[in-house]
Each structure stands twice: as structure tokens, then as C-alpha cells.
CSV table of N, CA and C and ligand atoms in Angstrom, one decimal:
chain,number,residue,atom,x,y,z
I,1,UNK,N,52.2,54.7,-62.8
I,1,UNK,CA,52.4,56.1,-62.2
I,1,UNK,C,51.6,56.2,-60.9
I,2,UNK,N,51.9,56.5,-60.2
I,2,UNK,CA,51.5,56.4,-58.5
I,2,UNK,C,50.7,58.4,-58.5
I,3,UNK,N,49.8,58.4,-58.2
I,3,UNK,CA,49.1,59.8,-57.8
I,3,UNK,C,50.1,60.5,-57.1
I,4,UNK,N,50.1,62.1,-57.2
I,4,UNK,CA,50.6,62.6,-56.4
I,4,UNK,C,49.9,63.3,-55.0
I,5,UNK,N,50.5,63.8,-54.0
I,5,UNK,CA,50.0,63.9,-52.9
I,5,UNK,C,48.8,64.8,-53.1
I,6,UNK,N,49.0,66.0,-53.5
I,6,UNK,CA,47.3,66.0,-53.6
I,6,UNK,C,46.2,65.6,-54.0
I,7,UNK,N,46.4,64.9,-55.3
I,7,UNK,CA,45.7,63.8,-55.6
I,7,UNK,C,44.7,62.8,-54.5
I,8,UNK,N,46.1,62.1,-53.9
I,8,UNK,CA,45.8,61.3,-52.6
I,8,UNK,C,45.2,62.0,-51.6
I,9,UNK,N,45.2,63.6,-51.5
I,9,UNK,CA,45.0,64.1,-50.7
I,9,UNK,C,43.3,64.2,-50.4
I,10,UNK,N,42.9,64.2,-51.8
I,10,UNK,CA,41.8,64.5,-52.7
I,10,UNK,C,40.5,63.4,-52.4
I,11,UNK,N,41.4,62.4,-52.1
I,11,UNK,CA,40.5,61.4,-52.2
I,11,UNK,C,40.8,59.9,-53.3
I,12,UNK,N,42.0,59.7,-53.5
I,12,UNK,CA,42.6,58.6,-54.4
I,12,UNK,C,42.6,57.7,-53.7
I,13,UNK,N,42.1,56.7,-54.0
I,13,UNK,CA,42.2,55.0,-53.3
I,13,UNK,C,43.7,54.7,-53.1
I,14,UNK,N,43.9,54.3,-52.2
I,14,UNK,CA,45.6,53.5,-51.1
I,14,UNK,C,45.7,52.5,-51.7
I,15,UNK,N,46.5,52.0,-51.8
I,15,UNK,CA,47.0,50.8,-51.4
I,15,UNK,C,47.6,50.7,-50.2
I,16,UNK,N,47.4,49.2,-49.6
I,16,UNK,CA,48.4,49.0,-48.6
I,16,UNK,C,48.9,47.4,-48.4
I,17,UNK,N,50.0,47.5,-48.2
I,17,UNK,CA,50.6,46.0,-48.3
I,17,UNK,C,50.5,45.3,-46.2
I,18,UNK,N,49.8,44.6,-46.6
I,18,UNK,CA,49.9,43.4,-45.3
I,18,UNK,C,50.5,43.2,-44.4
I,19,UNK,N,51.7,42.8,-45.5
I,19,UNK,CA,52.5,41.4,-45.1
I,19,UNK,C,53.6,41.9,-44.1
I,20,UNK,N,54.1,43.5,-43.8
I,20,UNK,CA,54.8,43.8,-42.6
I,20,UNK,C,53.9,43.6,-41.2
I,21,UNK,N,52.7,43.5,-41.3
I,21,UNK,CA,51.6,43.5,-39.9
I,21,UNK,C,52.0,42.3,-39.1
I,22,UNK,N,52.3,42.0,-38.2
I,22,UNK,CA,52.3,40.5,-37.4
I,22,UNK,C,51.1,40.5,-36.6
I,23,UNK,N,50.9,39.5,-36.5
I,23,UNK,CA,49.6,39.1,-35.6
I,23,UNK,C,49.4,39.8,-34.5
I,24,UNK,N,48.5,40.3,-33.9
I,24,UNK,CA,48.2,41.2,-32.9
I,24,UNK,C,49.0,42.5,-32.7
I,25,UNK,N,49.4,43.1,-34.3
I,25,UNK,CA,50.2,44.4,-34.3
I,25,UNK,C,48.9,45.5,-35.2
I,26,UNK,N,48.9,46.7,-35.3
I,26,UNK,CA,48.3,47.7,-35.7
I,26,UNK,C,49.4,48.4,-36.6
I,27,UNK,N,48.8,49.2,-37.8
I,27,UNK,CA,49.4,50.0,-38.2
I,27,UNK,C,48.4,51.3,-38.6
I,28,UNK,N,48.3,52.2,-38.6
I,28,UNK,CA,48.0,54.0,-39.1
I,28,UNK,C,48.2,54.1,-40.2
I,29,UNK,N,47.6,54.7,-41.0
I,29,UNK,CA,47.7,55.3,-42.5
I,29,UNK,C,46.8,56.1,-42.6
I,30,UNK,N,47.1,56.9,-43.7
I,30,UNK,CA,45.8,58.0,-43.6
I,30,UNK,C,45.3,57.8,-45.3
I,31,UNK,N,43.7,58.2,-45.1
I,31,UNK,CA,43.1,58.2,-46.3
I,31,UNK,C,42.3,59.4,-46.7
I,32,UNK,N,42.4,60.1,-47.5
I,32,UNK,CA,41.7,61.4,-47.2
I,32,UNK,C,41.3,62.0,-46.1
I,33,UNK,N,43.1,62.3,-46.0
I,33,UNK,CA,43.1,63.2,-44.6
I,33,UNK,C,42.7,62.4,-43.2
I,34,UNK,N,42.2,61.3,-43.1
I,34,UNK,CA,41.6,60.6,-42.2
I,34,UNK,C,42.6,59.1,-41.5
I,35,UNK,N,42.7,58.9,-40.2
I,35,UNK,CA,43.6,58.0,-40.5
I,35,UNK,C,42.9,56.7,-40.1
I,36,UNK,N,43.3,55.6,-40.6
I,36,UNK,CA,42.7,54.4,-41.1
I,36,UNK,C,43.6,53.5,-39.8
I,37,UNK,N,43.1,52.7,-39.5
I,37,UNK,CA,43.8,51.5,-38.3
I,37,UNK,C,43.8,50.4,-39.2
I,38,UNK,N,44.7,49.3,-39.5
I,38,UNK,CA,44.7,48.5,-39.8
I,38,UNK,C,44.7,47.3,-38.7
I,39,UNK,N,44.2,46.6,-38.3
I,39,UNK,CA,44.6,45.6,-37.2
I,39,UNK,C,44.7,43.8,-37.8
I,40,UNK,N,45.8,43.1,-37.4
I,40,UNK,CA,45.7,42.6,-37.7
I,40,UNK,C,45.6,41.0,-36.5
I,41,UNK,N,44.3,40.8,-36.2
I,41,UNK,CA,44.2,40.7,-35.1
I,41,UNK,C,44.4,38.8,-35.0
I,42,UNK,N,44.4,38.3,-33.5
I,42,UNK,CA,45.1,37.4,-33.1
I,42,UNK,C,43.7,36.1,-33.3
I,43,UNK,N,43.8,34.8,-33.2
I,43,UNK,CA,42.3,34.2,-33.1
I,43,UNK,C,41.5,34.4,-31.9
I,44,UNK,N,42.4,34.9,-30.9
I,44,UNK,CA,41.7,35.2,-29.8
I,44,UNK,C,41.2,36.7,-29.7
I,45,UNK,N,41.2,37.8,-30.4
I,45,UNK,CA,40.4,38.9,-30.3
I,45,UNK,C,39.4,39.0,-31.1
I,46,UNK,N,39.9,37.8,-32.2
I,46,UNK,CA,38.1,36.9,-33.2
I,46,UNK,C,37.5,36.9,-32.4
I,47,UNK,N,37.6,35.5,-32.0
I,47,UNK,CA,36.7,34.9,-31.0
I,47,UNK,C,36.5,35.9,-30.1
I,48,UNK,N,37.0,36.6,-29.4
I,48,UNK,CA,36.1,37.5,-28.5
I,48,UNK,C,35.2,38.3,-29.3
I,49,UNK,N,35.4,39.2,-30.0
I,49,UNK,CA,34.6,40.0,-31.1
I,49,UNK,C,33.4,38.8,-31.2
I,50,UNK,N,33.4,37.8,-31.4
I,50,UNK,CA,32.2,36.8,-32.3
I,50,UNK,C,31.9,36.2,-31.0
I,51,UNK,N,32.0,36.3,-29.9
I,51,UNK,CA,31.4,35.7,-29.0
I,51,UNK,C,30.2,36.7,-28.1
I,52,UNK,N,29.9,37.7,-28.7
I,52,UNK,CA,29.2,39.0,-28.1
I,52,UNK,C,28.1,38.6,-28.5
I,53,UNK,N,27.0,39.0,-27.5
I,53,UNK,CA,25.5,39.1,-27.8
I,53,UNK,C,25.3,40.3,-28.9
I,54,UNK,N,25.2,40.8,-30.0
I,54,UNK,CA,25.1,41.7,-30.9
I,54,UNK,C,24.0,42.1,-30.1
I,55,UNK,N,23.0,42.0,-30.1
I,55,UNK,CA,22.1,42.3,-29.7
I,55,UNK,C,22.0,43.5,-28.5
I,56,UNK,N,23.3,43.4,-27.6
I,56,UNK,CA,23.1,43.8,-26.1
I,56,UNK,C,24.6,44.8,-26.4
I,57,UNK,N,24.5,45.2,-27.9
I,57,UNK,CA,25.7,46.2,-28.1
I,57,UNK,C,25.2,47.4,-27.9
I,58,UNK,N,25.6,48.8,-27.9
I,58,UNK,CA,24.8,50.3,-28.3
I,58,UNK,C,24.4,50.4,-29.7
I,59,UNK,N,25.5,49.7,-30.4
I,59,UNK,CA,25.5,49.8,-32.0
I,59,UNK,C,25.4,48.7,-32.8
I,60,UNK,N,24.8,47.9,-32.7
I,60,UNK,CA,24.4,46.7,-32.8
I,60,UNK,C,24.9,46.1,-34.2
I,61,UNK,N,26.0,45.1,-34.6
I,61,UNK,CA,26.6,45.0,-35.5
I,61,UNK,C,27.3,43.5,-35.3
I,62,UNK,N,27.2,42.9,-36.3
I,62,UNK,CA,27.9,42.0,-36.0
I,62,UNK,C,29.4,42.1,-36.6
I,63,UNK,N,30.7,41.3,-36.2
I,63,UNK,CA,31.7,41.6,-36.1
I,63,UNK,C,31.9,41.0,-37.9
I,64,UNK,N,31.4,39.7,-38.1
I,64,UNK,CA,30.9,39.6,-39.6
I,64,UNK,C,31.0,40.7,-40.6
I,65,UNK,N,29.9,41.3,-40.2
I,65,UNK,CA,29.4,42.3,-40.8
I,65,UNK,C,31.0,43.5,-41.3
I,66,UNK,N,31.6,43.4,-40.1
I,66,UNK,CA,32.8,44.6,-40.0
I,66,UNK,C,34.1,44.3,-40.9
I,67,UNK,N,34.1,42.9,-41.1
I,67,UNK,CA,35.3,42.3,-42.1
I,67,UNK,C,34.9,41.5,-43.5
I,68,UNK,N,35.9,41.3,-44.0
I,68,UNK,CA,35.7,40.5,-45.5
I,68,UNK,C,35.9,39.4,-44.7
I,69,UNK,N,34.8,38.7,-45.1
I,69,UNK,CA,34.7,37.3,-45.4
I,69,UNK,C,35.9,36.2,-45.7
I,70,UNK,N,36.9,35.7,-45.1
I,70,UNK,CA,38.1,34.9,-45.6
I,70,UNK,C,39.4,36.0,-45.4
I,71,UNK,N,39.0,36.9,-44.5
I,71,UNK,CA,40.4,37.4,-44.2
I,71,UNK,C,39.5,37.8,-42.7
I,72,UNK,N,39.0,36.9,-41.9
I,72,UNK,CA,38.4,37.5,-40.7
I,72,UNK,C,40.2,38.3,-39.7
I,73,UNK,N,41.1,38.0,-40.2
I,73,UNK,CA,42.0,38.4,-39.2
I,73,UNK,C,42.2,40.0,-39.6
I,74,UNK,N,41.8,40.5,-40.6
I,74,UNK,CA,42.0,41.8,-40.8
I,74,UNK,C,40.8,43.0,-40.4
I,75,UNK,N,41.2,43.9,-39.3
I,75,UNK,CA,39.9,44.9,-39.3
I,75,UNK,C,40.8,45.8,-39.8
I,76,UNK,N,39.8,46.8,-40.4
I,76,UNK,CA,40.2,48.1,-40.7
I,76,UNK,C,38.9,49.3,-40.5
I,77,UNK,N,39.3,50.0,-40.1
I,77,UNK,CA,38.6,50.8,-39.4
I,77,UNK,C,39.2,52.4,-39.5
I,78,UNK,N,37.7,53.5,-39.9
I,78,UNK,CA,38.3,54.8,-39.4
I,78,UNK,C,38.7,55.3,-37.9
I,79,UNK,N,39.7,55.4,-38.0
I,79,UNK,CA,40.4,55.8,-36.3
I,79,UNK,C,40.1,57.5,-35.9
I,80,UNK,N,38.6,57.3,-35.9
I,80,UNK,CA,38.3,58.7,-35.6
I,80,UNK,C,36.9,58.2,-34.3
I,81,UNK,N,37.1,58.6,-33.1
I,81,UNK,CA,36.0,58.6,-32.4
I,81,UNK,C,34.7,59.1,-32.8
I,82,UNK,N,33.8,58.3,-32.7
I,82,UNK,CA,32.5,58.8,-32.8
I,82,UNK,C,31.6,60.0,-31.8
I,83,UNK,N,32.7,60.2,-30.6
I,83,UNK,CA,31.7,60.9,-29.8
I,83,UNK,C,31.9,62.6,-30.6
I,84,UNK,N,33.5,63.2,-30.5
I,84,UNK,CA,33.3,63.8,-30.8
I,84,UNK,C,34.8,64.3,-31.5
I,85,UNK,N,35.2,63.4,-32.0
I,85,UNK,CA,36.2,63.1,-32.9
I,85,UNK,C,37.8,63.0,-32.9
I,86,UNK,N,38.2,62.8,-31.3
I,86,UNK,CA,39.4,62.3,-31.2
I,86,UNK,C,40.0,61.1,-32.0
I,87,UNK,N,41.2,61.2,-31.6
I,87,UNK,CA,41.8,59.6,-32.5
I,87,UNK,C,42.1,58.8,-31.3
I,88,UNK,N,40.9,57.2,-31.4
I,88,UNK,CA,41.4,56.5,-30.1
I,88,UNK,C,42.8,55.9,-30.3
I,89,UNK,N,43.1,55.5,-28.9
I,89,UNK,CA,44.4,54.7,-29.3
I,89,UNK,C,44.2,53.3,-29.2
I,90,UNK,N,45.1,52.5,-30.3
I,90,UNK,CA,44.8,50.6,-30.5
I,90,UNK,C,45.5,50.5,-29.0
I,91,UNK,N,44.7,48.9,-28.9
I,91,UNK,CA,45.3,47.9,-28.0
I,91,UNK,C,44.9,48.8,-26.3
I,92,UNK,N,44.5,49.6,-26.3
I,92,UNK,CA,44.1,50.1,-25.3
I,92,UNK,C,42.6,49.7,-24.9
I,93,UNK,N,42.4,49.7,-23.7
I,93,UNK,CA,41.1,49.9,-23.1
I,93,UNK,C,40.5,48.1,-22.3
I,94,UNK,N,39.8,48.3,-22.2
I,94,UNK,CA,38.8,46.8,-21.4
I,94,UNK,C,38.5,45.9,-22.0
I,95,UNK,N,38.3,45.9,-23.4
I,95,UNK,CA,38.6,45.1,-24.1
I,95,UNK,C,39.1,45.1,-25.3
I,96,UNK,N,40.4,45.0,-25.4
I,96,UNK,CA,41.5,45.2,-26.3
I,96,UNK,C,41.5,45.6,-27.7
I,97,UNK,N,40.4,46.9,-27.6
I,97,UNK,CA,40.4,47.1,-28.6
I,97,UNK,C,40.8,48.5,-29.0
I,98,UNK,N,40.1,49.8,-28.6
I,98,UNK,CA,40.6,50.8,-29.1
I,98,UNK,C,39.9,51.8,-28.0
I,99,UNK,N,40.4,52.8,-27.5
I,99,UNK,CA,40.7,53.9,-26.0
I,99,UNK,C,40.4,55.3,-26.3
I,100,UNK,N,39.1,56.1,-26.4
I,100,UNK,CA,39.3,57.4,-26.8
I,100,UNK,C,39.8,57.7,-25.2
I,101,UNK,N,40.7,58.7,-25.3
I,101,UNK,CA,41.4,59.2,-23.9
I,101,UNK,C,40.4,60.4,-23.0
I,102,UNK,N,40.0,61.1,-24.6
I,102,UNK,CA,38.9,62.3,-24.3
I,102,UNK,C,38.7,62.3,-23.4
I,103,UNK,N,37.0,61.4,-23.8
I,103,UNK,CA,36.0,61.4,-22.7
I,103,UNK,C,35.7,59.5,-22.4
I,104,UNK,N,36.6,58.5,-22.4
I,104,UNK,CA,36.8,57.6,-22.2
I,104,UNK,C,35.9,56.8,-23.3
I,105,UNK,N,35.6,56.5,-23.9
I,105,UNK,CA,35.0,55.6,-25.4
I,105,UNK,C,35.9,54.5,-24.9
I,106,UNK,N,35.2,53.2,-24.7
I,106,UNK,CA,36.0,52.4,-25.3
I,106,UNK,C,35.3,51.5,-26.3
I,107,UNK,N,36.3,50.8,-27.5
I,107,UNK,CA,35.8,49.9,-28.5
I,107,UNK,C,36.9,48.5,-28.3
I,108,UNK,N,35.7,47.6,-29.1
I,108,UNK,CA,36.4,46.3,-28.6
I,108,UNK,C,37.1,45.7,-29.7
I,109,UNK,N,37.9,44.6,-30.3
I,109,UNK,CA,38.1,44.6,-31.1
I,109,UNK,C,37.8,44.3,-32.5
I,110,UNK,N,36.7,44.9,-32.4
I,110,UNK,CA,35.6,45.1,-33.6
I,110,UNK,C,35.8,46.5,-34.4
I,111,UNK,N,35.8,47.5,-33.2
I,111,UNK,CA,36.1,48.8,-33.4
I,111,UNK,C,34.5,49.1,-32.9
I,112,UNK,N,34.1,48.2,-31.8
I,112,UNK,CA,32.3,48.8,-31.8
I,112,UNK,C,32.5,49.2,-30.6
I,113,UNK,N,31.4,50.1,-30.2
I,113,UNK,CA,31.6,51.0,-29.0
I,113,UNK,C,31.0,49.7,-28.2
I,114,UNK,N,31.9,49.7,-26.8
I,114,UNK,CA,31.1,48.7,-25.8
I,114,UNK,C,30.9,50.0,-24.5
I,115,UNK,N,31.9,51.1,-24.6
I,115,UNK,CA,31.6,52.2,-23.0
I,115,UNK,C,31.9,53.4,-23.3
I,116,UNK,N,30.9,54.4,-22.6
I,116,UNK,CA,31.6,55.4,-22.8
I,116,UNK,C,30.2,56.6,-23.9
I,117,UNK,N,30.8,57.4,-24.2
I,117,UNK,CA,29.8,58.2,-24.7
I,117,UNK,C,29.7,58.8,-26.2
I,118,UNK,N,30.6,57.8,-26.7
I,118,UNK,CA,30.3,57.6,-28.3
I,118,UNK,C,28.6,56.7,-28.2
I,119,UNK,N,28.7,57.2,-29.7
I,119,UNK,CA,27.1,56.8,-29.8
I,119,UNK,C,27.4,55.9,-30.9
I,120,UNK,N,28.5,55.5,-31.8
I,120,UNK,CA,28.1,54.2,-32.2
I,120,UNK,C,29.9,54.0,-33.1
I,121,UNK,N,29.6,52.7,-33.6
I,121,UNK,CA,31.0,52.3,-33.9
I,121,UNK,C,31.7,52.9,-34.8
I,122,UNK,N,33.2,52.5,-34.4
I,122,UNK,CA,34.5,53.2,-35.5
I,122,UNK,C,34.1,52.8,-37.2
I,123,UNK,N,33.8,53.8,-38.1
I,123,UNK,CA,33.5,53.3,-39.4
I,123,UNK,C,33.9,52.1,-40.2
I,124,UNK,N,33.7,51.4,-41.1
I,124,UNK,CA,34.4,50.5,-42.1
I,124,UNK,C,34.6,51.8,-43.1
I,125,UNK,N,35.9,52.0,-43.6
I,125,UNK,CA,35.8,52.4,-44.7
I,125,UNK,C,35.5,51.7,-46.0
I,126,UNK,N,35.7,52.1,-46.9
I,126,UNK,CA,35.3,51.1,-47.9
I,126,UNK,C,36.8,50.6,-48.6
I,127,UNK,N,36.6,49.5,-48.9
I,127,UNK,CA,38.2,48.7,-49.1
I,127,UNK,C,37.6,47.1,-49.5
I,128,UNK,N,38.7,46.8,-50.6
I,128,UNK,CA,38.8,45.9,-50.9
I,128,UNK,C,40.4,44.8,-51.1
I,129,UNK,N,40.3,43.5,-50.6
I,129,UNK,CA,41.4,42.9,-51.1
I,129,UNK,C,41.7,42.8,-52.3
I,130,UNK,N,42.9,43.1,-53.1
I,130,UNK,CA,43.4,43.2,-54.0
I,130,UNK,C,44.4,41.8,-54.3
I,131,UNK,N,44.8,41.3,-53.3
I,131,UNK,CA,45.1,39.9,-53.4
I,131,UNK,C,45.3,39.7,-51.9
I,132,UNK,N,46.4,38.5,-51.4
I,132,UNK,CA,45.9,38.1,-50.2
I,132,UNK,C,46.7,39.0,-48.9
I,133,UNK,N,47.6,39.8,-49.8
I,133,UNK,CA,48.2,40.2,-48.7
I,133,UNK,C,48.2,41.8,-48.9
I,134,UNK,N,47.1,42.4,-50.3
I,134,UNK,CA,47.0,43.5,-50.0
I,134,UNK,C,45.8,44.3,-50.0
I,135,UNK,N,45.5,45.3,-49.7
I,135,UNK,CA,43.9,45.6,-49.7
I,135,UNK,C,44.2,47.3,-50.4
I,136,UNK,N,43.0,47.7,-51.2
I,136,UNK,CA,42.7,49.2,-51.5
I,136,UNK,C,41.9,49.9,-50.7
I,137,UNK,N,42.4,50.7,-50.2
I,137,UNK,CA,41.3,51.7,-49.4
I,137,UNK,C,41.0,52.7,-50.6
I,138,UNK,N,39.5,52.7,-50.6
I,138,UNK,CA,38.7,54.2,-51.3
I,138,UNK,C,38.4,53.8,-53.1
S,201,LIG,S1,35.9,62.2,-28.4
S,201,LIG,FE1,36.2,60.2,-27.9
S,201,LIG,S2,35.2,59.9,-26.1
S,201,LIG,FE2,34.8,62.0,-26.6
């Protein structure tokens, strides 16, 4: 039996299936009321993400740190700006990652703030893979 919307509304853990995402595509979902980015990103927005000095970030994080372990191609992230709570938009900004329009935030594809006047990175929500091509949010 699948929850019903208020339920979900309430705060019920997602599901969400993968395997429509193509490499260097995004998808939206919402999770208690909040909407969730899925990215499913290319080897080259890895490698840029893991090629950063952590150190010389605002929010100092390593991109590691932001994904599971053995699925580095999947970020998922709250798509709520940190500065002061717009929704940025994917694939936008200077480094391909995510564009608040606001007040210009940009995040890289980590979801970590690299410009701008957010004060620190787009959240992980909490989520786990459920097999290889699906994950639970919440
Ligand atoms: S709300 Fe995103 S930059 Fe201000």
C-alpha cells in the first residue's frame, strides 16, 4: 500500500527510481514539501567537483562527503538556496552546477556554494540506495 498524499506530505520517505535519469540530466521531486534535485551527473562534473582545494571553499566539504560511496554519479540535494531560500536552477551558473537568480549564489556540481551570498551548501537530505537503480529519500 503506497501512503497517501498527506501522509507524504507529512513527512513519509520517497521512493525514487533512477533509471529514467541519463547522464548529465536532473530531475525535481519533492519531499516534505521541499523539492529535492536529483543529478545524475557526467565523469566530468566528478572530476571537477573532486578536483577542488576543499579547503579554499566557503563551506568546506568534500564532494565525498556529499554522495554514497559507489554511486559517486548520483548527487541529491535540497534545491532550496541557502541565502535566503529561493529554488536555484540546475545546470546553470560558472560552474555547472546550480544558479540562485535572486541574489546570484552560484553552486558547483557538488551543490557547494563557490559565489555569491549564500553562506553555505545546498543540503544532503538523508537517503539511502535501496538497490542500484533506486534510492529512498527520508
Ligand atoms: S536566495 Fe539565493 S542568492 Fe539570495
Amino acid at each position: 500500500m503506497n501512503p497517501d498524499a498527506s501522509t507524504i506530505a507529512a513527512g513519509a520517505p520517497i521512493e525514487v527510481d533512477l533509471s529514467p535519469i541519463a547522464e548529465g540530466q536532473d530531475i525535481k521531486v519533492f519531499w516534505r514539501g521541499k523539492p529535492i534535485y536529483i543529478s545524475h551527473r557526467t565523469k566530468k562534473q566528478i572530476d571537477e567537483a573532486r578536483a577542488v582545494n576543499v579547503a579554499s571553499l566557503p563551506d568546506p566539504q568534500s564532494d565525498e562527503a556529499r554522495v554514497k560511496s559507489g554511486h559517486e554519479q548520483w548527487l541529491v540535494v535540497i534545491g532550496i538556496c541557502t541565502h535566503l531560500g529561493c529554488i536555484p536552477i540546475a545546470h546553470e551558473g560558472s560552474y555547472d552546477g546550480f544558479f540562485c537568480p535572486c541574489h546570484g549564489s552560484v553552486y558547483d556540481t557538488s551543490g557547494r556554494i563557490r559565489q555569491g551570498p549564500a553562506p553555505s551548501n545546498l543540503p544532503v537530505p538523508p537517503y539511502q540506495f535501496v538497490s542500484d537503480t533506486k534510492i529512498q529519500i527520508g
